[in-house]
Structure formats: structure tokens, C-alpha cells
Coordinates of C-alpha atoms in Angstrom, one line a residue:
Chain A
M111 CA 32.0 -5.9 -11.1
P112 CA 29.6 -7.6 -9.2
S113 CA 29.5 -11.4 -10.2
R114 CA 27.4 -12.9 -13.1
N115 CA 25.2 -15.0 -10.2
D116 CA 24.1 -11.8 -8.4
I117 CA 23.6 -9.7 -12.0
F118 CA 21.4 -12.5 -13.0
E119 CA 19.9 -13.2 -9.9
T120 CA 18.7 -9.3 -9.6
I121 CA 17.4 -9.1 -13.1
S122 CA 15.7 -12.7 -12.7
M123 CA 14.3 -11.1 -9.5
I124 CA 12.9 -8.0 -11.3
R125 CA 12.0 -9.7 -14.5
E126 CA 10.4 -13.0 -13.4
E127 CA 9.6 -12.7 -9.9
C128 CA 7.6 -9.4 -10.0
L129 CA 10.2 -7.6 -7.5
D130 CA 9.4 -4.0 -6.8
I131 CA 9.5 -1.0 -5.2
R132 CA 5.2 -0.6 -4.3
T133 CA 5.2 2.8 -3.3
I134 CA 7.4 6.0 -3.0
T135 CA 5.1 8.3 -0.5
M136 CA 5.9 11.8 0.5
G137 CA 4.0 12.9 3.6
I138 CA 3.6 16.5 3.7
S139 CA 2.8 18.3 6.6
L140 CA -0.2 20.7 6.2
F141 CA -0.4 22.4 10.0
D142 CA 0.9 25.8 8.4
C143 CA -2.1 26.0 6.1
Q144 CA -4.4 26.3 9.4
C145 CA -7.0 29.1 8.1
D146 CA -10.6 29.8 9.3
D147 CA -11.5 30.9 5.8
E148 CA -12.4 27.8 4.1
K149 CA -11.9 28.7 0.8
R150 CA -8.3 29.9 1.8
L151 CA -7.6 26.9 3.8
C152 CA -8.3 24.8 0.6
S153 CA -6.3 26.9 -1.8
K154 CA -3.2 27.1 0.9
I155 CA -3.7 23.1 1.0
Y156 CA -3.5 23.0 -2.9
D157 CA -0.6 25.1 -2.8
K158 CA 1.6 23.3 -0.5
I159 CA 0.9 19.7 -2.1
M160 CA 1.8 21.0 -5.3
F161 CA 5.1 22.8 -4.3
H162 CA 6.4 19.9 -2.4
A163 CA 5.5 17.1 -4.8
K164 CA 5.8 18.3 -8.1
D165 CA 8.8 16.6 -9.1
L166 CA 7.9 13.3 -7.4
V167 CA 6.4 11.1 -10.5
K168 CA 8.9 12.2 -12.3
T169 CA 11.5 11.6 -9.7
G170 CA 9.8 8.0 -9.6
Q171 CA 10.2 7.5 -13.2
D172 CA 13.7 8.3 -13.8
I173 CA 14.9 6.1 -11.0
E174 CA 13.0 3.7 -11.9
K175 CA 14.8 3.7 -15.7
E176 CA 17.9 4.6 -14.4
Y177 CA 18.2 1.4 -12.2
G178 CA 16.0 -1.1 -13.7
I179 CA 13.5 -1.4 -10.8
P180 CA 9.8 -1.0 -10.9
I181 CA 8.3 1.6 -9.2
I182 CA 4.9 1.2 -9.0
N183 CA 3.2 3.9 -7.2
K184 CA 3.9 7.4 -6.3
R185 CA 1.9 8.6 -3.4
V186 CA 1.3 11.6 -1.2
S187 CA 0.3 11.0 2.4
V188 CA -1.0 14.6 4.4
T189 CA -1.6 15.4 8.0
P190 CA -4.8 13.6 9.4
V191 CA -7.6 16.0 7.7
S192 CA -9.4 16.2 11.3
L193 CA -7.0 18.4 12.4
M194 CA -7.4 21.0 10.1
C195 CA -11.4 20.8 10.4
G196 CA -11.8 22.1 14.2
G197 CA -13.7 25.3 12.9
I198 CA -15.1 24.3 9.8
S199 CA -18.4 23.1 8.5
R200 CA -19.1 19.7 6.9
D201 CA -19.0 21.1 3.4
G202 CA -15.6 22.7 4.3
A203 CA -14.2 19.3 4.9
L204 CA -15.9 17.7 1.7
D205 CA -14.0 20.7 -0.1
I206 CA -10.8 19.6 1.4
A207 CA -11.3 16.5 0.0
R208 CA -12.0 17.4 -3.5
T209 CA -8.9 19.6 -3.3
L210 CA -6.7 16.8 -1.9
D211 CA -8.5 14.8 -5.2
R212 CA -7.7 17.3 -7.3
A213 CA -3.9 17.9 -6.2
A214 CA -3.5 14.0 -6.4
S215 CA -4.7 14.1 -10.0
E216 CA -2.5 16.9 -11.3
L217 CA 0.4 15.2 -9.8
G218 CA -0.4 12.1 -11.7
I219 CA 0.1 9.8 -8.6
N220 CA -3.0 7.3 -7.9
F221 CA -3.9 7.8 -4.1
I222 CA -3.3 10.6 -1.8
G223 CA -3.9 9.7 2.0
G224 CA -4.6 11.3 4.9
Y225 CA -8.1 12.2 5.0
S226 CA -8.0 10.7 8.5
A227 CA -9.1 11.1 12.4
L228 CA -7.4 9.7 15.3
V229 CA -10.2 8.9 18.1
Q230 CA -8.7 6.2 20.3
K231 CA -10.2 8.0 23.5
G232 CA -12.5 10.3 21.9
F233 CA -14.0 12.7 19.3
T234 CA -12.5 16.5 18.8
N235 CA -14.9 18.6 17.1
G236 CA -12.6 18.4 14.0
A237 CA -12.6 14.9 14.1
R238 CA -16.6 14.3 13.8
T239 CA -17.1 16.8 11.3
L240 CA -14.4 14.7 9.0
I241 CA -15.7 11.2 9.8
S242 CA -19.3 12.4 9.1
A243 CA -17.7 13.7 5.7
I244 CA -16.1 10.2 4.6
P245 CA -18.8 8.6 2.9
E246 CA -19.7 11.6 0.6
A247 CA -16.0 12.4 0.2
L248 CA -15.0 8.8 -1.1
A249 CA -17.9 8.9 -3.3
A250 CA -17.3 12.1 -4.8
T251 CA -13.5 11.6 -5.2
S252 CA -11.4 8.9 -7.1
R253 CA -8.0 9.0 -5.4
L254 CA -8.5 10.1 -1.6
C255 CA -8.1 7.4 1.2
S256 CA -9.4 7.5 4.6
S257 CA -8.5 6.2 7.9
V258 CA -9.5 6.3 11.6
N259 CA -7.8 4.5 14.2
V260 CA -10.3 4.3 17.0
A261 CA -8.3 2.1 19.5
S262 CA -4.8 1.7 21.0
T263 CA -2.9 -0.3 23.7
K264 CA -2.6 2.7 25.9
A265 CA -6.0 3.9 25.1
G266 CA -8.3 1.2 24.7
I267 CA -11.0 0.6 22.5
N268 CA -13.3 4.0 21.8
M269 CA -16.3 1.8 21.3
D270 CA -18.7 4.7 20.2
A271 CA -16.1 5.4 17.2
V272 CA -16.2 1.4 16.5
A273 CA -20.1 1.7 16.4
L274 CA -20.4 4.7 14.4
M275 CA -17.4 3.4 11.9
G276 CA -19.8 0.4 11.2
K277 CA -22.4 2.7 10.1
I278 CA -19.8 4.9 8.0
I279 CA -18.7 1.5 6.3
R280 CA -22.3 1.1 5.4
Q281 CA -23.2 4.6 4.3
T282 CA -20.1 4.6 2.6
A283 CA -21.1 1.4 0.5
D284 CA -24.6 2.4 0.2
L285 CA -23.2 5.7 -1.8
T286 CA -20.8 3.8 -3.9
A287 CA -23.2 0.5 -4.4
D288 CA -23.1 1.6 -8.3
N289 CA -19.4 0.7 -8.5
S290 CA -18.5 -2.2 -6.5
A291 CA -19.0 -0.2 -3.1
I292 CA -15.4 1.0 -3.9
G293 CA -15.5 3.9 -1.8
C294 CA -15.2 1.2 1.2
A295 CA -11.5 -0.1 -0.4
K296 CA -10.4 3.8 0.2
L297 CA -11.4 3.4 4.0
V298 CA -9.6 1.4 6.8
V299 CA -10.1 1.4 10.6
F300 CA -7.0 0.7 12.6
A301 CA -5.9 0.3 16.0
N302 CA -2.4 1.0 17.0
V303 CA -1.9 3.2 13.8
P304 CA 1.8 3.9 12.4
E305 CA 2.6 7.4 11.7
D306 CA 4.6 6.8 8.9
N307 CA 3.0 3.9 7.0
P308 CA 3.7 4.7 2.9
F309 CA 1.1 2.2 2.1
M310 CA -2.6 3.0 1.1
A311 CA -5.5 3.5 2.2
G312 CA -4.0 3.9 5.9
A313 CA -1.1 6.4 4.9
F314 CA -1.0 9.5 6.5
H315 CA 1.6 11.9 7.7
G316 CA 2.0 12.0 11.4
I317 CA 2.1 14.5 13.8
G318 CA 5.4 13.9 14.6
E319 CA 6.6 13.8 11.5
P320 CA 8.7 16.5 9.8
E321 CA 8.0 19.0 7.5
T322 CA 8.3 16.7 4.7
V323 CA 9.4 13.1 4.5
I324 CA 9.5 10.2 2.1
N325 CA 8.8 6.5 3.1
V326 CA 9.6 3.7 0.7
G327 CA 7.3 0.5 0.6
V328 CA 9.2 -2.6 -0.6
S329 CA 7.3 -5.3 -2.0
G330 CA 8.4 -9.4 -3.7
P331 CA 6.1 -12.0 -2.2
G332 CA 7.8 -13.4 -5.6
V333 CA 10.9 -13.5 -4.9
V334 CA 10.2 -14.9 -1.5
A335 CA 7.9 -18.0 -3.4
S336 CA 10.6 -18.5 -5.7
A337 CA 13.4 -18.4 -3.3
I338 CA 11.4 -21.1 -0.8
R339 CA 10.8 -23.3 -3.9
R340 CA 14.4 -23.7 -5.1
A341 CA 15.5 -24.4 -1.7
G342 CA 13.3 -27.5 -2.0
K343 CA 10.8 -30.0 -0.3
N344 CA 13.3 -31.3 1.5
V345 CA 14.7 -28.6 3.9
N346 CA 13.6 -28.4 7.5
L347 CA 11.5 -24.9 8.5
T348 CA 14.9 -23.7 10.1
E349 CA 16.4 -23.4 6.9
I350 CA 13.2 -22.0 5.3
A351 CA 13.1 -19.2 7.8
E352 CA 16.5 -18.5 7.3
T353 CA 16.1 -18.4 3.1
I354 CA 13.0 -16.1 3.6
K355 CA 15.4 -13.4 6.2
R356 CA 18.0 -13.7 3.0
T357 CA 15.6 -12.7 0.6
A358 CA 13.9 -10.0 2.4
F359 CA 17.4 -8.9 3.1
K360 CA 18.0 -8.5 -0.2
I361 CA 14.4 -7.0 -1.1
T362 CA 14.9 -4.7 1.5
R363 CA 18.4 -3.4 0.6
V364 CA 16.8 -2.2 -3.0
G365 CA 14.2 -0.4 -0.9
Q366 CA 16.7 1.5 1.1
L367 CA 18.7 2.4 -2.3
V368 CA 15.5 3.5 -3.9
A369 CA 14.4 5.7 -0.5
K370 CA 18.0 7.2 -0.5
L371 CA 18.4 8.2 -3.9
A372 CA 14.7 9.7 -4.0
S373 CA 15.2 11.6 -0.5
E374 CA 18.3 13.1 -2.0
R375 CA 16.9 14.3 -5.6
L376 CA 13.6 15.6 -3.8
N377 CA 15.2 17.2 -1.5
T378 CA 12.9 15.8 1.0
P379 CA 14.5 13.8 4.5
F380 CA 14.3 10.1 4.5
G381 CA 11.8 9.0 6.6
I382 CA 11.5 4.8 6.8
V383 CA 11.4 1.8 4.8
D384 CA 8.3 -0.6 5.4
L385 CA 9.6 -3.9 5.1
S386 CA 6.4 -5.4 3.9
L387 CA 5.2 -8.2 1.6
A388 CA 2.5 -6.6 -0.1
P389 CA 1.1 -9.1 -2.8
T390 CA -0.9 -7.9 -6.2
P391 CA -3.3 -9.7 -8.1
A392 CA -0.5 -10.5 -10.5
I393 CA 0.2 -14.5 -10.8
G394 CA 3.3 -15.0 -8.9
D395 CA 3.1 -12.0 -6.9
S396 CA 1.3 -13.6 -3.8
V397 CA 1.7 -14.0 -0.4
A398 CA -0.7 -17.1 -0.6
Y399 CA 1.4 -18.9 -2.6
I400 CA 4.5 -18.2 -0.2
L401 CA 2.3 -19.9 2.4
E402 CA 1.4 -22.6 0.1
E403 CA 5.2 -23.2 -1.2
I404 CA 6.4 -23.8 2.6
G405 CA 3.6 -26.8 2.6
L406 CA 0.3 -26.0 2.7
E407 CA -2.3 -27.5 0.5
K408 CA -4.5 -24.3 0.5
C409 CA -3.9 -21.1 2.3
G410 CA -6.4 -20.8 5.2
C411 CA -5.9 -25.0 6.1
P412 CA -4.5 -25.8 9.7
G413 CA -1.1 -24.6 9.7
T414 CA -1.7 -21.5 8.1
T415 CA -1.2 -19.4 10.9
A416 CA 2.0 -20.7 12.0
A417 CA 3.3 -20.9 8.5
L418 CA 2.4 -16.9 8.4
A419 CA 3.9 -16.1 12.1
M420 CA 7.3 -17.7 10.7
L421 CA 7.0 -15.8 7.3
N422 CA 6.1 -12.4 9.0
D423 CA 9.0 -12.6 11.5
A424 CA 12.0 -14.0 9.1
V425 CA 10.6 -10.7 7.0
K426 CA 11.5 -8.5 9.8
K427 CA 14.4 -9.8 10.6
G428 CA 15.9 -10.0 7.3
G429 CA 15.0 -6.6 6.4
V430 CA 15.7 -4.6 9.6
M431 CA 19.5 -5.1 8.8
A432 CA 19.0 -3.9 5.3
S433 CA 17.4 -0.6 6.1
S434 CA 18.9 2.1 8.5
H435 CA 15.5 3.2 9.4
V436 CA 12.4 0.8 9.3
G437 CA 8.9 1.4 10.0
G438 CA 5.1 1.6 8.9
L439 CA 3.3 -1.6 8.7
S440 CA 6.1 -4.0 7.9
G441 CA 5.2 -7.9 7.7
A442 CA 3.3 -9.7 5.1
F443 CA 0.3 -8.0 4.1
I444 CA -2.8 -10.6 3.5
P445 CA -5.4 -8.4 1.7
V446 CA -7.7 -11.0 0.0
S447 CA -8.6 -9.2 -3.3
E448 CA -5.3 -8.1 -3.8
D449 CA -3.8 -11.5 -3.6
A450 CA -4.6 -14.3 -6.5
G451 CA -3.9 -17.0 -4.2
M452 CA -6.1 -15.7 -0.9
I453 CA -8.6 -15.1 -4.0
D454 CA -8.4 -19.0 -5.1
A455 CA -8.5 -20.0 -1.3
A456 CA -11.6 -17.8 -0.7
R457 CA -13.5 -18.9 -3.7
C458 CA -12.9 -22.6 -3.0
G459 CA -13.7 -22.0 1.1
A460 CA -10.6 -22.9 2.3
L461 CA -10.2 -19.6 3.3
S462 CA -13.1 -18.2 6.0
L463 CA -13.4 -14.7 8.1
E464 CA -12.4 -16.5 11.0
K465 CA -9.3 -18.1 9.8
L466 CA -8.4 -14.6 8.1
E467 CA -9.1 -12.9 11.9
A468 CA -6.6 -15.8 13.4
M469 CA -4.1 -14.8 10.8
T470 CA -4.3 -11.4 11.5
A471 CA -2.7 -11.9 14.7
V472 CA 0.8 -13.1 13.6
C473 CA 1.0 -10.7 10.8
S474 CA 0.5 -7.2 9.6
V475 CA -1.9 -5.7 8.9
G476 CA -5.5 -7.3 9.3
L477 CA -9.1 -8.0 7.9
D478 CA -8.0 -6.3 4.4
M479 CA -9.9 -6.1 1.5
I480 CA -12.3 -8.6 2.3
A481 CA -15.8 -8.6 0.5
I482 CA -18.7 -9.3 2.6
P483 CA -22.5 -9.4 1.8
G484 CA -24.0 -6.0 0.7
D485 CA -27.1 -6.4 3.2
T486 CA -24.8 -7.1 6.2
P487 CA -26.0 -4.5 9.1
Q488 CA -24.0 -1.6 10.5
E489 CA -23.8 -3.6 13.9
V490 CA -22.5 -6.8 12.6
I491 CA -19.6 -4.8 10.6
S492 CA -19.2 -2.8 14.0
G493 CA -18.7 -6.1 15.7
I494 CA -16.2 -7.4 13.2
I495 CA -14.2 -4.5 13.6
A496 CA -14.5 -4.6 17.3
D497 CA -12.9 -8.1 17.3
E498 CA -10.3 -7.2 15.2
I499 CA -8.8 -4.3 16.9
A500 CA -9.1 -6.0 20.0
I501 CA -6.6 -8.6 18.3
G502 CA -4.3 -5.4 17.8
V503 CA -4.7 -3.6 21.5
V504 CA -4.4 -6.8 23.4
N505 CA -1.0 -8.0 21.1
T506 CA 0.6 -4.2 20.9
K507 CA 0.1 -4.1 17.1
T508 CA -1.3 -2.6 14.7
T509 CA -4.8 -4.2 13.2
A510 CA -7.1 -2.8 10.5
V511 CA -9.9 -3.3 9.1
R512 CA -11.1 -2.7 5.4
L513 CA -14.4 -4.5 4.4
I514 CA -16.6 -4.4 1.3
P515 CA -19.9 -5.1 1.8
A516 CA -20.9 -5.5 -1.9
G517 CA -23.0 -8.2 -3.9
K518 CA -24.5 -11.6 -2.2
E519 CA -22.5 -14.6 -1.1
G520 CA -20.5 -16.0 -3.6
D521 CA -20.5 -13.4 -6.1
M522 CA -17.3 -11.6 -7.6
I523 CA -16.7 -8.4 -7.0
S524 CA -14.5 -6.5 -9.1
F525 CA -12.4 -3.4 -8.2
G526 CA -10.0 -2.8 -10.6
G527 CA -6.2 -2.3 -11.0
L528 CA -4.3 -3.1 -8.3
L529 CA -7.3 -3.6 -5.6
G530 CA -8.3 -6.8 -7.7
E531 CA -11.1 -8.6 -6.7
A532 CA -12.7 -10.6 -4.4
P533 CA -15.8 -13.0 -3.8
V534 CA -18.0 -12.3 -1.2
I535 CA -17.7 -14.7 2.1
P536 CA -20.4 -15.4 4.5
V537 CA -20.8 -13.3 7.5
S538 CA -22.2 -14.8 10.6
R539 CA -26.0 -14.3 11.0
Y540 CA -25.9 -13.7 14.6
S541 CA -26.1 -10.1 15.7
P542 CA -23.7 -8.2 18.1
A543 CA -26.2 -5.3 18.3
V544 CA -26.8 -4.9 22.0
M545 CA -23.0 -4.7 22.4
I546 CA -22.4 -2.5 20.0
N547 CA -25.3 0.0 21.1
R548 CA -23.9 0.2 24.6
G549 CA -21.0 2.1 23.5
G550 CA -18.3 3.3 25.7
R551 CA -14.9 2.7 26.1
I552 CA -13.1 -0.4 26.4
P553 CA -10.5 0.0 28.8
A554 CA -6.9 -0.4 27.9
P555 CA -5.4 -4.1 28.6
L556 CA -2.9 -4.7 31.1
Q557 CA 0.5 -5.2 30.1
S558 CA 2.0 -7.7 32.5
L559 CA 0.7 -11.2 33.4
K560 CA 1.0 -12.0 29.9
N561 CA -1.0 -15.1 29.5
Chain B
M255 CA 29.9 6.3 -11.9
K256 CA 29.4 2.9 -13.7
A257 CA 26.5 0.9 -15.0
V258 CA 25.9 -3.0 -16.1
I259 CA 24.8 -3.9 -19.5
S260 CA 23.6 -7.5 -19.6
V261 CA 23.1 -9.4 -22.8
T262 CA 21.2 -12.4 -23.7
G263 CA 20.0 -14.4 -26.5
C264 CA 20.4 -16.6 -29.2
D265 CA 24.4 -16.2 -30.5
A266 CA 25.0 -14.8 -33.6
V267 CA 28.0 -12.9 -35.3
G268 CA 28.2 -9.4 -34.3
I269 CA 26.7 -9.2 -30.7
I270 CA 29.8 -7.7 -29.0
A271 CA 30.4 -5.2 -31.9
K272 CA 26.7 -3.9 -32.0
V273 CA 26.9 -3.2 -28.3
S274 CA 30.0 -1.8 -28.4
N275 CA 29.3 0.8 -30.9
V276 CA 26.3 2.3 -29.3
C277 CA 28.3 2.7 -26.2
A278 CA 30.9 4.1 -28.1
E279 CA 28.7 6.7 -29.9
Y280 CA 27.6 8.0 -26.6
G281 CA 30.6 8.1 -24.9
V282 CA 30.3 5.2 -22.7
N283 CA 33.9 3.7 -21.7
I284 CA 33.7 0.0 -21.4
V285 CA 35.9 -1.4 -18.1
D286 CA 35.1 -4.9 -18.4
I287 CA 33.3 -7.7 -20.4
S288 CA 32.6 -11.0 -19.0
Q289 CA 31.1 -13.2 -22.2
T290 CA 30.1 -17.3 -22.9
V291 CA 28.1 -19.4 -25.0
L292 CA 26.4 -22.5 -24.4
Q293 CA 24.8 -24.4 -26.6
Q294 CA 23.8 -21.4 -28.9
Y295 CA 22.9 -19.3 -25.8
F296 CA 24.8 -16.1 -25.6
S297 CA 25.3 -14.4 -22.4
M298 CA 27.4 -11.3 -21.4
I299 CA 27.8 -8.8 -18.7
M300 CA 29.5 -5.4 -19.6
L301 CA 30.6 -3.1 -16.9
V302 CA 31.1 0.4 -18.3
E303 CA 31.5 4.0 -16.6
I304 CA 29.1 6.8 -17.6
D305 CA 31.1 9.6 -16.5
S306 CA 31.4 11.0 -20.0
I307 CA 27.9 9.9 -21.5
T308 CA 26.8 12.5 -24.4
I309 CA 23.0 11.7 -23.2
P310 CA 20.8 11.6 -20.3
F311 CA 21.3 7.7 -19.0
A312 CA 17.9 7.1 -19.0
A313 CA 18.0 7.6 -22.7
F314 CA 20.9 5.4 -23.4
V315 CA 19.1 3.0 -21.3
D316 CA 16.1 3.3 -24.1
K317 CA 19.0 3.3 -27.1
M318 CA 20.4 -0.4 -25.8
S319 CA 16.4 -1.8 -25.3
E320 CA 15.9 -1.2 -28.7
L321 CA 18.9 -2.5 -30.0
G322 CA 17.7 -5.3 -28.2
K323 CA 14.4 -5.8 -29.7
E324 CA 16.1 -5.1 -33.3
S325 CA 18.4 -7.6 -32.7
H326 CA 16.4 -10.4 -30.8
L327 CA 18.2 -10.2 -27.8
D328 CA 17.4 -9.2 -24.1
I329 CA 19.8 -6.3 -23.0
H330 CA 19.0 -4.7 -19.6
T331 CA 21.1 -1.7 -18.7
M332 CA 21.2 -0.8 -15.0
H333 CA 23.2 1.5 -12.7
E334 CA 25.8 -0.5 -11.1
D335 CA 24.5 0.4 -7.5
I336 CA 21.6 -1.6 -7.2
F337 CA 23.9 -4.7 -7.6
N338 CA 26.3 -3.7 -5.2
A339 CA 23.2 -2.9 -2.4
M340 CA 21.8 -6.2 -2.9
H341 CA 24.5 -8.4 -2.9
R342 CA 26.8 -6.6 -1.0
I343 CA 26.5 -5.7 2.9

């Protein structure tokens, strides 16, 4: 029999420290749905998703009940839709968006990802069609998520795409302005995007993936914060790193167990476990509070980047042995609106956009769920994207940008549910317009002479 | 297959009897019990075998939770594998 201490530790992690499985995401390939008749294409996509994912929600609920571990989200990701858009019109791309949204609604999942394009080196016709449809697609749907990869370490940065995405984010914000610019919360711009990420809004089913796959994202910032609190104020950072590793191991083992069970029951291959610390707006489920538990007066103060670097590294080291396949975004997430501690820190001015940018150099993923003034010009949005993407490209890591232009500085913008709320933080009033409008590509960076 | 039933709450007469009764009713065999009382605080862990269970395991989990609510106890019923996964390499 497992020991009494182990049993009560597990129960307390789940009941008091918000340990949960954040998402079971089923990836589904749409390649065999290719068709030049738009109506037939949509019906093939709908049928395929409904066929493979029909038991996804029920299976998640069963595992949740039997093993006593909450599984918050069940989701679906599909082949980047731009690959299906080569021969169709913009209206056809919008029909696909509505089709995906309808499938998500009928399956009872909260998000479906893959309204995506990869344009790090340039645009195909399909990518152009899809990207032009993004603002309207996100305004017309509620569960659809979209992402665009504009750069990679091997290809460099497609600055035409960076400029275009500034405009697309602006349009999406304008079209959903009466609803807190919610469309922008479902749109991510990436560098070095992973093709097996189970987390939204950036999930899609990569082109090297099998026909269908199960990827699982774990969570548990509250568990890590509690473990550090229990370790006490008098232990040094070596011991704190060890504590984080041990805790991450336990969290990830649960993720691995759930992934294995879901894969068996859905008769779908197991892909990866994403070793992420994903916060929610719930008190006690915050990555910022972990950093404050390590010893920062407020997240965002000097020392934050170092603390986050250690946390991110220890989470990966602890988690990697606990799972047979690790992938996705793996690391600590710092979405501002989805983390009670980040919201506090941004509201009191401890956390600025510039500090967030520095933090993203050492953690997954990027400038995430940040509300910026609603009148921010598109070139400034593109400039923020370019800076963040450059960090990812040069450091051979994934970075991403999910900005929400809404309200004015100091306003609180609420998105509801797990998306939370965020204070609108100030953005530089100086413009990069000339640089952004030059377009072209920033060449791929040198991978030696590392300084 | 085995499951762990954990019961915590204020001590009272007949807690083990109530839990055991529900187990017997649905064909759940008790393999091991560990129980203590510390300053009126009752805590019990029961390892049970669910191979001959007569209802779906998820429904048994609900029955135990209902018993917990009725008796003002905190009762969690979880598959043993989650503890093994988390605490054993």
C-alpha cells in the first residue's frame, strides 16, 4: 500500500494546491480532407474531427473521476489550416473557421487550435488567404484559436509577416472591441513554434505528426509555491532548485499517467507531455507567487529574471525524467491576465512590458496575454512582436506574442474564465514605423561565436 | 486493480462500519486498513480491490463522496495508480 504520507501529500496537492491536468489535446491531421470544393472540404473536416474526437470529453471525465485528478480542458488541434487554403477563397477560409468552431461546440471542448500558418520564410497563397481571414474568423467564432509562425532560428525573421501581423492584431481588436478585444486573446504570433504543443491558443497539429495523437499539458504552480514555502526562508538556492525539481517530477508523473490512460482508451498514439507550469487566475495557482516565494518582494523587481531562469530550468530537469516523451512549450508560462500574482504586479507598476520581455528570454513562452492601450498603432505592435521574436530566434527557443489592444492605460480588461483580466500597461510612445515598413527578412543568426 | 479510500474528519462511532458497508454492498474487497485518531481527528486509509465491483468504479466514487457528505467526513476514492505514479520511480 502507498504510504500514508504519500497519499495525503497527493490529496493535498490536488485539493489545496490546485494540482491539475491543464489539458488533454487530441491532434488530428486534416491532410486527407483536401478538396477543391469548399463545401465538401468543410464537411470532410467536420466529419473527421467528430469521428476521432467523439469520445474525448467523456474519456477525460472518466479519468478525472477514477483517478481523482481534475482535468480542466479537453481540446483538439488540427493541421495548420493554411495548408488547406491553397485553392480556396477567403470566404472558404471563413467557412472552415465556422466549421471548426461548430465541431468544437458539438464535442463540448472549449478551444480548437490550428487556424494557423507557418510563414517564417515567406507566404504561400494559402497562408495569405488564411491570415487575411483571421480577424473576421476570430470575431465570428468563440472557440477557434489562431497562430502564425513568423520566424525561426534557421530561417530568420520574416519582417513582412511581422508587419502584417501588427495590422491583423489591430483589425482583430477593432472587430471584437465591444467584447474586450477577445479575438486577440485567441491569436498568437510565434518564433520557432513547436508542432506538438497542447496549450492554446498556439496549438496545431504539425506536419510531421501522426494521423492522430494525444498530447497532455500539466500544471501546478500552486504545488511548487507550497513546496518552496515548506522548505523555509533559510535554505539556499541550490536547495530551492532541488525542491522545484522534485515537485516537478511528481507533477509530471501524473501527466504521464493521464496521457497513457487517455491514449489507451481513445486508441490514439501518445505524443508528448508538456512540462509546463501553467497558471490560472485562481489564488494559489500563480507562477508570480512562486517567484515571490523564492524571495522577491514583488514579481518584476530586480532579481526576477534570475529567479525565473532557475525555476524554468528546474521544472524541465525534474519533469524530463518523469515522462517518456517531452515536448510542446515545456517551461514556466507568464501570461499576465491568467496569473493572479502577475495581475497584482502589473497593476502596482512592479511589472513593465520591458521587464516582461527580459523574463521571456529565460522562460517559455513570451509576451503573453498583455493588455496594451487600445489606440496603439499597428507599427508599434509590430515593433513589440519583432523584439520578442528576435529573442527567440537568437536564443534558439520558442517565443510568442499575444497582445490585446483594448481600453486605455490603467483600465482593467476582463476576458472571463481562464483567460482572466489584465491592467492595460503603458507602451513606448515612440514609433518604429520606418523600420517596420521596410519589410524584407532579417537573416538567420550565426550559431557560433556565441557572445 | 486496487483503489485507495481516504477518510478524514471528526471522530465518531461507526465510521469504519459505514465505509465498509458501502464497500460490501458493491463487491469491493478491503485489503488493508490503516487508521488513527489524533485529538478527535479521525484519519483512515483503506486499500481495496475493485476487480469484482458490481457498479462502474466512477459510480462507486460518487457513492463514497455522498457518504462523506452525509457523515460530515472528507472521503476521497482514487485509483491506486496515481499514488504509485507520483511517488515511485
